[in-house]
């Protein structure tokens, strides 16, 4: 059976060059990066070279990047330390954030009694920017805004420059979850007014279990994990040299091939939407002006099909998603779609189809064929 992977917002296949880099590192550079002998020094060099490579592509300083095990860890660390150590008393966020952000904020709210403001979501899946601007401008206590750049379920894009400018003008800290956009659009962290971003290698054809936090120069967080002196003592634990090397390689390749892959993926998404519209004229797109690799559609199918659609596609070897990966398999509506779809629409099947440069038009044709007989 031909298997078709259209779930690239959940995770992406590794590039061969990334696998090769990781294998070479595992074989040749097994030293503990904290050891002072040559084995340790060569592992340490790989880590620091990787940091410089990532910094070069994001236009920031290498020391502003700290390696973590995931974006979830990076977000937990940043938000917790902002409240505990930087004195943040209020967080402005939205109900459509990833659970890494939402659940961290909820736990901080309970633990530290901070104020949390959720910006309303409009029927097109975007934030109410008027409310957001006012909230930022009128905040009288130390405040942090935590909003994601590209929504992982709908692909709705945040105007990161605008939000960052409002935050900078009001001396409000800005944490942006850039997990879905790093490696897929260019970033110039010297000109985007953002204090913290987080990324995860497995979303840009790198390995799982490694990510990073960007923490703007002069912001001093306290450790989240205590132990050795790794990562300037801020994130203790022996570094996974091969994972870090794989992440840097994946990011480098993502940016080298960015223009070509972006236009190819954009074409694939347009092709898929056109085919969906031709075959299911009542199909609706959830969210407007969405990111080029994510297409979330409401299918004009009966409610009974909602629970089984993913299963039926899966037995045909086709992987798509109903929401974020953590929710698939459950028939609870996605917390993101719940924020802006009507109750009636929520009962119908919505699918998130997310593309990478490895997909083809033929795969989309087979996916549409499979949907026709669901
Ligand atoms: N934020 C967003 C937008 C995501 O899509 C994900 C992954 O699903 C995460 C955070 C969590 O990333 P990680 O897999 O590194 O924990």
PDB file of N, CA and C in Angstrom, residues 303-310 322 327-334 346-347:
ATOM      1  N   UNK A 303     -22.500  14.215  10.179  1.00  0.00           N
ATOM      2  CA  UNK A 303     -21.884  14.164  11.517  1.00  0.00           C
ATOM      3  C   UNK A 303     -21.341  12.787  11.860  1.00  0.00           C
ATOM      4  N   UNK A 304     -22.045  11.735  11.385  1.00  0.00           N
ATOM      5  CA  UNK A 304     -21.615  10.366  11.733  1.00  0.00           C
ATOM      6  C   UNK A 304     -20.209  10.070  11.222  1.00  0.00           C
ATOM      7  N   UNK A 305     -19.830  10.774  10.169  1.00  0.00           N
ATOM      8  CA  UNK A 305     -18.516  10.484   9.584  1.00  0.00           C
ATOM      9  C   UNK A 305     -17.375  11.108  10.386  1.00  0.00           C
ATOM     10  N   UNK A 306     -17.730  12.075  11.243  1.00  0.00           N
ATOM     11  CA  UNK A 306     -16.694  12.814  11.964  1.00  0.00           C
ATOM     12  C   UNK A 306     -15.752  11.906  12.745  1.00  0.00           C
ATOM     13  N   UNK A 307     -16.334  10.987  13.506  1.00  0.00           N
ATOM     14  CA  UNK A 307     -15.515  10.155  14.386  1.00  0.00           C
ATOM     15  C   UNK A 307     -14.626   9.179  13.615  1.00  0.00           C
ATOM     16  N   UNK A 308     -15.047   8.826  12.390  1.00  0.00           N
ATOM     17  CA  UNK A 308     -14.345   7.744  11.686  1.00  0.00           C
ATOM     18  C   UNK A 308     -13.460   8.190  10.543  1.00  0.00           C
ATOM     19  N   UNK A 309     -13.520   9.474  10.217  1.00  0.00           N
ATOM     20  CA  UNK A 309     -12.842   9.923   9.002  1.00  0.00           C
ATOM     21  C   UNK A 309     -11.333   9.668   9.045  1.00  0.00           C
ATOM     22  N   UNK A 310     -10.724   9.982  10.190  1.00  0.00           N
ATOM     23  CA  UNK A 310      -9.268   9.782  10.286  1.00  0.00           C
ATOM     24  C   UNK A 310      -8.927   8.304  10.214  1.00  0.00           C
ATOM     25  N   UNK A 322      -6.890  15.830  12.601  1.00  0.00           N
ATOM     26  CA  UNK A 322      -8.135  16.549  12.879  1.00  0.00           C
ATOM     27  C   UNK A 322      -7.859  17.819  13.670  1.00  0.00           C
ATOM     28  N   UNK A 327      -4.401  15.632  20.112  1.00  0.00           N
ATOM     29  CA  UNK A 327      -5.839  15.448  20.263  1.00  0.00           C
ATOM     30  C   UNK A 327      -6.406  14.410  19.318  1.00  0.00           C
ATOM     31  N   UNK A 328      -5.611  14.009  18.319  1.00  0.00           N
ATOM     32  CA  UNK A 328      -6.187  13.097  17.349  1.00  0.00           C
ATOM     33  C   UNK A 328      -6.504  11.790  18.061  1.00  0.00           C
ATOM     34  N   UNK A 329      -7.529  11.119  17.580  1.00  0.00           N
ATOM     35  CA  UNK A 329      -7.925   9.892  18.268  1.00  0.00           C
ATOM     36  C   UNK A 329      -9.041  10.186  19.253  1.00  0.00           C
ATOM     37  N   UNK A 330      -9.110  11.415  19.730  1.00  0.00           N
ATOM     38  CA  UNK A 330     -10.215  11.747  20.626  1.00  0.00           C
ATOM     39  C   UNK A 330     -11.256  12.467  19.768  1.00  0.00           C
ATOM     40  N   UNK A 331     -12.516  12.356  20.138  1.00  0.00           N
ATOM     41  CA  UNK A 331     -13.510  13.060  19.322  1.00  0.00           C
ATOM     42  C   UNK A 331     -13.918  14.383  19.981  1.00  0.00           C
ATOM     43  N   UNK A 332     -13.178  14.767  20.993  1.00  0.00           N
ATOM     44  CA  UNK A 332     -13.387  16.087  21.587  1.00  0.00           C
ATOM     45  C   UNK A 332     -13.030  17.121  20.526  1.00  0.00           C
ATOM     46  N   UNK A 333     -13.875  18.160  20.345  1.00  0.00           N
ATOM     47  CA  UNK A 333     -13.496  19.122  19.313  1.00  0.00           C
ATOM     48  C   UNK A 333     -12.196  19.835  19.671  1.00  0.00           C
ATOM     49  N   UNK A 334     -11.487  20.242  18.655  1.00  0.00           N
ATOM     50  CA  UNK A 334     -10.229  20.935  18.875  1.00  0.00           C
ATOM     51  C   UNK A 334     -10.482  22.255  19.607  1.00  0.00           C
ATOM     52  N   UNK A 346     -18.860  22.583  14.262  1.00  0.00           N
ATOM     53  CA  UNK A 346     -17.945  21.769  15.077  1.00  0.00           C
ATOM     54  C   UNK A 346     -18.287  20.289  15.027  1.00  0.00           C
ATOM     55  N   UNK A 347     -19.552  20.010  14.732  1.00  0.00           N
ATOM     56  CA  UNK A 347     -19.969  18.594  14.692  1.00  0.00           C
ATOM     57  C   UNK A 347     -19.510  17.920  13.396  1.00  0.00           C
TER      58      UNK A 347
END
